Coordinates of C-alpha atoms and ligand atoms in Angstrom, one line a residue:
M1 CA 1.4 95.2 -6.0
N2 CA 4.2 97.4 -5.1
L3 CA 5.7 98.7 -8.4
S4 CA 9.2 100.3 -8.7
Y5 CA 9.9 103.6 -10.2
W6 CA 11.5 101.5 -13.1
E7 CA 8.5 99.4 -13.6
I8 CA 6.1 102.4 -13.6
K9 CA 8.3 104.2 -16.0
S10 CA 8.8 101.3 -18.4
W11 CA 5.3 99.6 -18.2
F12 CA 2.8 102.1 -17.1
S13 CA 3.7 105.6 -18.0
H14 CA 2.4 107.1 -21.4
V15 CA 0.2 104.2 -22.3
D16 CA -1.7 105.0 -25.5
Y17 CA -3.8 102.2 -26.0
T18 CA -4.7 99.4 -23.3
I19 CA -6.4 96.4 -24.8
V20 CA -8.4 94.0 -22.3
G21 CA -8.1 90.4 -23.6
S22 CA -5.3 88.6 -25.6
G23 CA -7.7 86.4 -27.7
I24 CA -7.7 86.7 -31.6
V25 CA -9.6 90.1 -31.5
G26 CA -7.4 91.7 -28.6
L27 CA -4.3 90.7 -30.5
S28 CA -5.5 91.7 -34.1
C29 CA -6.6 95.2 -32.7
A30 CA -3.2 95.6 -31.2
L31 CA -1.4 94.6 -34.6
S32 CA -3.7 96.8 -36.5
L33 CA -3.2 99.7 -34.0
K34 CA 0.7 99.2 -34.5
D35 CA 0.3 99.3 -38.2
R36 CA -1.5 102.6 -38.1
F37 CA 0.4 104.3 -35.3
P38 CA 3.9 102.8 -35.2
K39 CA 5.1 104.9 -32.3
A40 CA 2.1 104.2 -30.1
N41 CA 2.7 102.6 -26.7
I42 CA 0.2 99.5 -26.5
L43 CA -0.5 97.3 -23.7
I44 CA -2.5 94.0 -23.6
L45 CA -3.9 92.9 -20.1
E46 CA -4.9 89.3 -20.1
K47 CA -6.4 87.5 -17.1
G48 CA -5.2 84.1 -18.0
I49 CA -1.5 82.4 -18.1
L50 CA -2.3 81.9 -21.9
P51 CA -5.1 83.5 -23.4
Q52 CA -8.1 82.2 -21.5
G53 CA -11.4 82.5 -23.4
A54 CA -11.9 80.8 -26.8
S55 CA -9.2 81.8 -29.1
S56 CA -6.8 78.8 -27.8
K57 CA -9.6 76.5 -27.0
N58 CA -11.6 76.4 -30.4
A59 CA -11.9 73.8 -33.1
G60 CA -10.1 75.4 -35.7
F61 CA -12.9 75.4 -38.5
A62 CA -12.2 78.2 -40.9
C63 CA -16.0 78.2 -42.0
F64 CA -18.4 80.6 -43.4
G65 CA -21.7 78.8 -42.6
S66 CA -23.3 75.6 -43.4
L67 CA -26.2 75.2 -45.7
S68 CA -28.8 74.6 -42.9
E69 CA -27.3 77.6 -41.0
I70 CA -27.8 79.9 -44.1
L71 CA -31.4 78.7 -44.5
D72 CA -32.1 79.3 -40.8
D73 CA -30.4 82.7 -40.9
L74 CA -32.6 83.8 -43.9
T75 CA -35.8 83.2 -41.7
T76 CA -34.4 85.7 -39.1
H77 CA -32.3 88.1 -41.2
T78 CA -32.9 89.9 -44.7
E79 CA -31.1 88.3 -47.6
E80 CA -28.8 91.4 -47.6
E81 CA -27.7 90.8 -43.9
V82 CA -27.1 87.1 -44.5
I83 CA -24.8 87.9 -47.6
N84 CA -23.0 90.4 -45.5
I85 CA -22.6 88.0 -42.6
V86 CA -21.1 85.4 -45.2
K87 CA -18.8 88.2 -46.8
K88 CA -17.4 89.2 -43.5
R89 CA -16.4 85.6 -42.6
V90 CA -14.7 85.2 -46.0
E91 CA -12.9 88.6 -45.8
G92 CA -11.9 87.6 -42.2
L93 CA -10.4 84.3 -43.2
Q94 CA -8.5 86.1 -45.8
L95 CA -7.2 88.7 -43.4
L96 CA -6.2 86.1 -41.0
R97 CA -4.1 84.1 -43.6
S98 CA -2.5 87.2 -44.9
N99 CA -1.5 88.5 -41.5
L100 CA -0.2 85.2 -40.2
G101 CA 0.9 83.1 -43.6
D102 CA -0.9 79.7 -44.3
K103 CA 2.2 77.8 -42.9
N104 CA 2.2 79.4 -39.6
I105 CA -1.5 78.6 -38.9
N106 CA -1.4 75.1 -40.7
Y107 CA -4.1 76.1 -43.0
L108 CA -5.7 73.0 -44.7
Q109 CA -8.0 72.9 -47.7
Y110 CA -9.8 69.6 -47.0
G111 CA -13.3 71.0 -47.3
G112 CA -16.3 70.9 -44.9
Y113 CA -19.2 68.6 -44.8
E114 CA -22.7 68.8 -43.3
L115 CA -24.2 65.6 -42.0
F116 CA -28.0 64.6 -41.2
S117 CA -29.1 62.2 -38.7
K118 CA -31.2 59.3 -40.0
E119 CA -34.3 60.6 -38.4
D120 CA -33.9 64.4 -39.7
D121 CA -36.0 63.9 -42.9
M122 CA -37.4 67.5 -42.6
L123 CA -34.1 69.4 -42.5
Y124 CA -32.4 66.9 -45.0
E125 CA -35.4 67.3 -47.6
S126 CA -35.4 71.2 -47.1
C127 CA -31.5 71.4 -47.7
L128 CA -31.6 69.2 -50.7
S129 CA -34.5 71.1 -52.3
K130 CA -33.0 74.5 -51.6
R131 CA -29.4 73.8 -52.4
A132 CA -29.4 75.0 -55.9
Q133 CA -31.1 78.2 -54.8
I134 CA -28.6 79.0 -52.0
N135 CA -25.7 78.3 -54.6
A136 CA -27.2 81.0 -56.8
F137 CA -27.6 83.3 -54.0
L138 CA -24.0 83.0 -52.8
K139 CA -22.7 83.2 -56.3
P140 CA -21.6 86.8 -56.2
V141 CA -19.4 86.0 -53.1
F142 CA -17.8 82.8 -54.2
K143 CA -18.2 82.9 -58.1
E144 CA -18.6 79.1 -58.0
E145 CA -21.0 76.6 -56.9
V146 CA -20.7 76.3 -53.0
F147 CA -22.7 73.4 -51.9
S148 CA -22.6 69.9 -53.5
L149 CA -23.7 66.5 -52.6
V150 CA -21.4 63.6 -51.8
E151 CA -22.0 60.1 -50.8
N152 CA -21.1 58.7 -47.3
K153 CA -17.6 58.0 -48.3
F154 CA -16.2 58.1 -44.7
H155 CA -18.7 55.5 -43.7
F156 CA -20.5 57.2 -40.7
K157 CA -23.3 55.4 -39.2
N158 CA -26.8 56.6 -38.6
I159 CA -26.8 59.3 -40.8
K160 CA -28.4 60.1 -44.5
E161 CA -26.7 58.6 -47.3
Y162 CA -25.4 61.9 -48.7
Y163 CA -23.7 64.9 -47.1
I164 CA -23.5 68.4 -48.3
F165 CA -20.0 69.3 -49.2
K166 CA -18.5 72.8 -49.0
Q167 CA -15.3 73.0 -51.0
F168 CA -14.4 76.4 -49.8
E169 CA -14.2 75.4 -46.0
E170 CA -11.0 74.9 -44.5
Q171 CA -9.3 74.1 -41.1
I172 CA -6.5 75.5 -39.1
D173 CA -4.3 74.6 -36.0
T174 CA -5.7 76.7 -33.4
G175 CA -2.6 76.5 -31.1
K176 CA -0.5 77.8 -34.0
M177 CA -2.7 80.7 -34.8
I178 CA -2.7 82.1 -31.4
E179 CA 1.0 81.4 -30.9
S180 CA 1.8 83.3 -34.2
L181 CA -0.3 86.3 -33.2
L182 CA 1.2 86.5 -29.7
H183 CA 4.8 86.1 -31.4
K184 CA 3.8 88.9 -34.0
A185 CA 2.5 91.2 -31.4
L186 CA 5.7 90.9 -29.2
S187 CA 8.1 91.0 -32.1
K188 CA 6.3 94.6 -32.9
G189 CA 6.9 95.9 -29.5
I190 CA 3.4 95.4 -28.1
K191 CA 3.6 94.7 -24.3
I192 CA 1.5 91.8 -23.1
L193 CA 0.8 91.2 -19.3
N194 CA -0.6 88.1 -18.1
N195 CA -2.5 87.1 -14.9
V196 CA -3.9 90.7 -14.9
Q197 CA -7.6 91.0 -14.6
V198 CA -9.2 94.4 -15.2
K199 CA -11.8 94.9 -12.5
S200 CA -13.0 98.4 -13.5
Y201 CA -12.2 101.4 -15.1
E202 CA -13.4 105.2 -15.1
E203 CA -13.0 108.3 -17.3
N204 CA -11.0 111.0 -15.7
N205 CA -9.8 114.3 -17.5
N206 CA -9.6 112.7 -20.9
R207 CA -7.7 109.7 -19.7
V208 CA -9.0 106.1 -18.5
N209 CA -8.1 105.1 -15.0
V210 CA -7.8 101.2 -15.0
N211 CA -8.1 99.2 -11.8
S212 CA -7.0 95.5 -12.0
N213 CA -6.4 92.9 -9.5
L214 CA -2.6 93.9 -9.2
F215 CA -2.3 97.5 -9.8
E216 CA -3.9 100.9 -11.3
F217 CA -2.7 103.1 -14.1
S218 CA -4.0 105.5 -16.6
T219 CA -4.2 105.0 -20.5
S220 CA -5.3 107.5 -23.4
K221 CA -7.8 104.9 -24.7
L222 CA -9.2 101.6 -23.4
L223 CA -10.3 98.8 -25.9
I224 CA -12.2 95.9 -24.5
A225 CA -12.0 92.7 -26.3
T226 CA -13.3 90.2 -23.5
N227 CA -16.0 88.5 -25.6
G228 CA -17.8 86.0 -23.3
F229 CA -16.7 87.9 -20.3
A230 CA -17.7 91.3 -21.4
S231 CA -20.8 91.6 -19.2
Q232 CA -18.4 91.4 -16.1
L233 CA -17.1 95.0 -17.3
I234 CA -19.4 96.7 -19.5
E235 CA -23.3 96.8 -20.1
E236 CA -23.9 95.0 -23.6
P237 CA -26.0 92.4 -24.7
V238 CA -23.5 89.5 -24.5
K239 CA -24.0 86.3 -22.6
P240 CA -21.3 83.5 -22.0
A241 CA -21.8 80.3 -23.7
R242 CA -19.6 77.5 -22.8
A243 CA -18.7 74.9 -25.4
Q244 CA -17.3 71.4 -24.5
V245 CA -14.9 69.6 -26.5
L246 CA -12.8 66.2 -26.3
I247 CA -10.2 64.7 -28.5
T248 CA -9.0 61.1 -29.0
K249 CA -5.7 59.5 -28.9
P250 CA -4.1 59.1 -32.3
I251 CA -6.0 56.4 -34.2
E252 CA -4.4 53.9 -36.7
N253 CA -5.7 54.0 -40.3
L254 CA -8.0 56.9 -39.7
H255 CA -8.8 58.2 -43.1
I256 CA -11.2 61.0 -42.1
N257 CA -10.1 64.4 -43.4
G258 CA -12.1 67.5 -43.1
T259 CA -14.4 69.6 -40.9
F260 CA -17.9 68.1 -40.3
H261 CA -21.0 69.6 -38.9
L262 CA -23.8 67.5 -37.7
D263 CA -27.4 68.2 -36.4
K264 CA -27.5 71.8 -37.5
G265 CA -24.1 72.4 -36.4
Y266 CA -24.8 71.6 -32.8
Y267 CA -22.0 69.0 -33.1
Y268 CA -18.8 69.3 -35.1
F269 CA -15.9 67.2 -35.5
R270 CA -12.6 67.4 -37.5
N271 CA -9.4 65.4 -38.1
I272 CA -6.1 66.7 -36.4
D273 CA -2.7 64.6 -36.0
N274 CA -4.6 61.2 -36.8
R275 CA -7.0 62.0 -34.0
I276 CA -10.7 63.3 -34.0
L277 CA -11.6 66.5 -32.1
F278 CA -15.4 66.5 -31.4
G279 CA -17.5 69.2 -29.8
G280 CA -20.9 70.4 -29.0
G281 CA -24.1 69.6 -27.4
R282 CA -24.6 72.8 -25.8
N283 CA -28.3 72.3 -27.0
L284 CA -28.7 69.5 -24.4
D285 CA -28.6 72.2 -21.7
F286 CA -28.5 75.8 -22.8
K287 CA -29.1 77.4 -19.6
G288 CA -26.5 75.0 -17.8
E289 CA -23.8 76.2 -20.3
E290 CA -24.5 79.9 -20.0
T291 CA -21.4 80.2 -17.9
T292 CA -17.9 81.5 -17.6
E293 CA -16.8 78.5 -15.6
F294 CA -14.4 76.3 -17.5
S295 CA -15.4 72.8 -16.8
Q296 CA -17.2 69.7 -18.4
T297 CA -20.4 68.0 -17.5
E298 CA -21.2 64.3 -17.5
L299 CA -24.3 64.8 -19.7
I300 CA -22.5 66.5 -22.5
Q301 CA -19.4 64.5 -22.5
N302 CA -21.3 61.2 -22.1
T303 CA -23.4 62.2 -25.1
L304 CA -20.2 63.3 -27.2
E305 CA -18.5 59.8 -26.5
R306 CA -21.7 58.0 -27.4
I307 CA -22.0 59.7 -30.7
L308 CA -18.2 59.2 -31.4
K309 CA -18.7 55.4 -30.8
T310 CA -22.0 55.0 -32.8
T311 CA -22.0 57.6 -35.7
I312 CA -18.5 58.8 -36.3
L313 CA -16.0 56.1 -35.4
P314 CA -18.2 52.9 -35.4
N315 CA -15.5 50.9 -37.0
H316 CA -12.5 51.9 -34.9
S317 CA -11.5 51.4 -31.3
F318 CA -10.4 54.7 -29.7
E319 CA -9.6 56.4 -26.4
I320 CA -10.3 59.8 -25.4
E321 CA -7.0 61.8 -24.3
Y322 CA -8.1 65.1 -23.4
R323 CA -11.5 67.1 -22.6
W324 CA -11.8 70.9 -22.2
S325 CA -14.2 73.7 -22.6
G326 CA -14.0 77.4 -23.7
I327 CA -16.3 80.2 -23.3
M328 CA -17.9 82.1 -26.2
G329 CA -19.7 85.3 -26.3
V330 CA -23.3 85.1 -27.8
G331 CA -26.6 87.1 -28.1
N332 CA -29.8 87.1 -30.0
Q333 CA -28.2 88.7 -33.1
K334 CA -25.3 87.3 -35.2
Q335 CA -23.4 90.4 -35.8
A336 CA -20.8 91.3 -33.3
I337 CA -20.6 94.5 -31.3
V338 CA -18.0 96.9 -32.2
K339 CA -18.5 100.4 -30.9
Q340 CA -17.4 103.3 -29.0
L341 CA -18.8 103.0 -25.4
S342 CA -17.8 106.5 -24.0
N343 CA -15.1 109.2 -24.9
N344 CA -12.2 106.9 -24.7
V345 CA -13.6 103.5 -24.3
Y346 CA -14.4 101.0 -27.0
C347 CA -15.4 97.4 -27.4
G348 CA -15.3 94.5 -29.9
V349 CA -17.3 91.6 -28.5
R350 CA -19.8 89.0 -29.1
L351 CA -18.3 86.7 -31.8
G352 CA -20.4 83.7 -31.3
G353 CA -18.9 80.5 -32.9
M354 CA -17.4 82.3 -35.7
G355 CA -14.5 84.0 -34.2
V356 CA -11.8 82.1 -36.1
A357 CA -13.3 83.5 -39.2
I358 CA -14.3 86.9 -38.2
G359 CA -11.8 87.7 -35.4
S360 CA -9.2 89.4 -37.4
T361 CA -11.7 91.8 -39.1
I362 CA -13.5 92.6 -35.7
G363 CA -9.9 93.4 -34.2
K364 CA -9.1 95.7 -37.2
D365 CA -12.6 97.1 -37.1
L366 CA -12.2 97.9 -33.3
S367 CA -8.9 99.6 -34.0
L368 CA -10.4 101.5 -36.9
L369 CA -12.8 103.3 -34.4
I370 CA -9.8 105.3 -33.1
S371 CA -9.1 108.1 -35.5
Ligands
LIG401 C1 -14.7 74.9 -27.9 C2 -15.0 76.1 -29.0 C3 -15.0 75.7 -30.3 C4 -15.1 76.8 -31.2 N1 -14.8 76.6 -32.6 C5 -14.7 77.4 -33.3 C6 -14.5 77.2 -34.9 O1 -14.2 76.0 -35.3 N2 -14.4 78.3 -35.8 C7 -14.6 79.5 -35.5 O2 -14.7 80.4 -36.2 N3 -15.0 79.8 -34.0 C8 -14.9 78.7 -33.2 N4 -15.1 78.9 -31.8 C9 -15.5 80.6 -31.4 C10 -14.1 81.4 -31.4 O3 -13.0 80.7 -30.7 C11 -14.2 82.7 -30.8 O4 -15.3 83.4 -31.4 C12 -13.2 83.7 -30.5 O5 -12.1 82.9 -30.3 C13 -13.3 84.8 -29.8 O6 -12.3 85.6 -29.7 P1 -12.1 86.7 -29.0 O7 -10.9 87.3 -28.9 O8 -13.3 87.6 -29.1 O9 -12.3 86.2 -27.5 P2 -11.4 85.1 -26.5 O10 -10.7 84.2 -27.3 O11 -12.4 84.6 -25.4 O12 -10.5 86.2 -25.7 C14 -11.1 87.2 -24.6 C15 -9.9 87.2 -23.7 O13 -10.2 88.1 -22.7 C16 -9.7 87.8 -21.5 N5 -10.4 88.5 -20.5 C17 -11.8 88.4 -20.2 N6 -12.0 89.2 -19.2 C18 -10.9 89.8 -18.7 C19 -10.5 90.8 -17.9 N7 -11.4 91.4 -17.1 N8 -9.2 91.3 -17.6 C20 -8.2 90.7 -18.4 N9 -8.6 89.8 -19.3 C21 -9.7 89.5 -19.6 C22 -9.8 86.3 -21.6 O14 -9.1 85.5 -20.6 C23 -9.6 85.8 -22.9 O15 -8.4 85.5 -23.3 C24 -15.2 78.0 -30.8 C25 -15.2 78.4 -29.4 C26 -15.0 77.5 -28.7 C27 -15.2 77.7 -27.0

């Protein structure tokens, strides 16, 4: 791309901080940097026309973990680690809300539910028997009982007669969230360039040279917030994990409100605009879903439709209106990777399936690596 003198002077000279990726982490990092260094020249480079990873594709669950997930985490992490993971999610959600305002993200407190399939006696019994213990374990964070039991009030089929209810789980409008973040960043003078894919970078005389598909320039500091695509630029243990979703057309007399986790969270659904948004099924083909390709598979989409028909909406007729996928960044540990990689290069990646909850904090933590 042949840049003019004016373009070079306005966009690519004296760049202080360049952020790769305009998902929740990249945008939150940019906003935090602008708060800390109001005069800084901040540039975000994004490969998609819109943010093109997970932040504008997700289900909008503002959650901190279901009972079965916390029990599972306690088998692989210490109690202190698990409490810290939960705290980080709760703090992250508070930060998201205070940064953007509840109205701007359509924050709704319907609560969250964990459902158990009819055959899953072991998991169900284990969750019921350990519920009081986990409530006591989480008391220091929430001050109140977190998990309670409710009857099958939404009349789902093929599930156990009680759900586990989480009063503190909320939902947001994902599109509004990312729109508000973009709007806020632009209003503070942060520059965002779309359709620019960073291909490589190298450190040179205390600056970083950045090579993209369209141009090259140099920046004082480079911050990488590319999550599921991280291994294309840096060597950190992050794997892509595609997640597929579908949404119905509006359904008359739909009285389902809340966020729902089924089968250890491998499936999740919620109400939105009189529709049901339903995703999951990665466990049907973990290897096949370890990809950065945005597409859907028959195996997963057909399974989603079948469960929708037989379990979630057995008494409603419905049609599917849209299907899509997004790319998450996962690893064999739950903690995100937020670190300095070299003199002037930093990263905040590997948010797993919890980026709505922790993305604002991870973005802020990434900015705090710069003194
Ligand atoms: C279907 C789905 C449902 C989910 N549901 C939930 C949920 O309900 N609750 C929850 O908490 N979390 C959920 N998540 C996870 C959450 O969305 C992610 O953890 C979070 O969005 C990650 O944010 P991020 O900014 O780190 O990454 P991303 O949003 O993926 O942003 C990274 C950006 O970097 C850009 N990029 C990558 N490489 C380059 C490059 N070389 N040059 C320029 N730009 C580049 C990408 O285009 C992308 O826009 C879900 C994810 C998916 C996919």
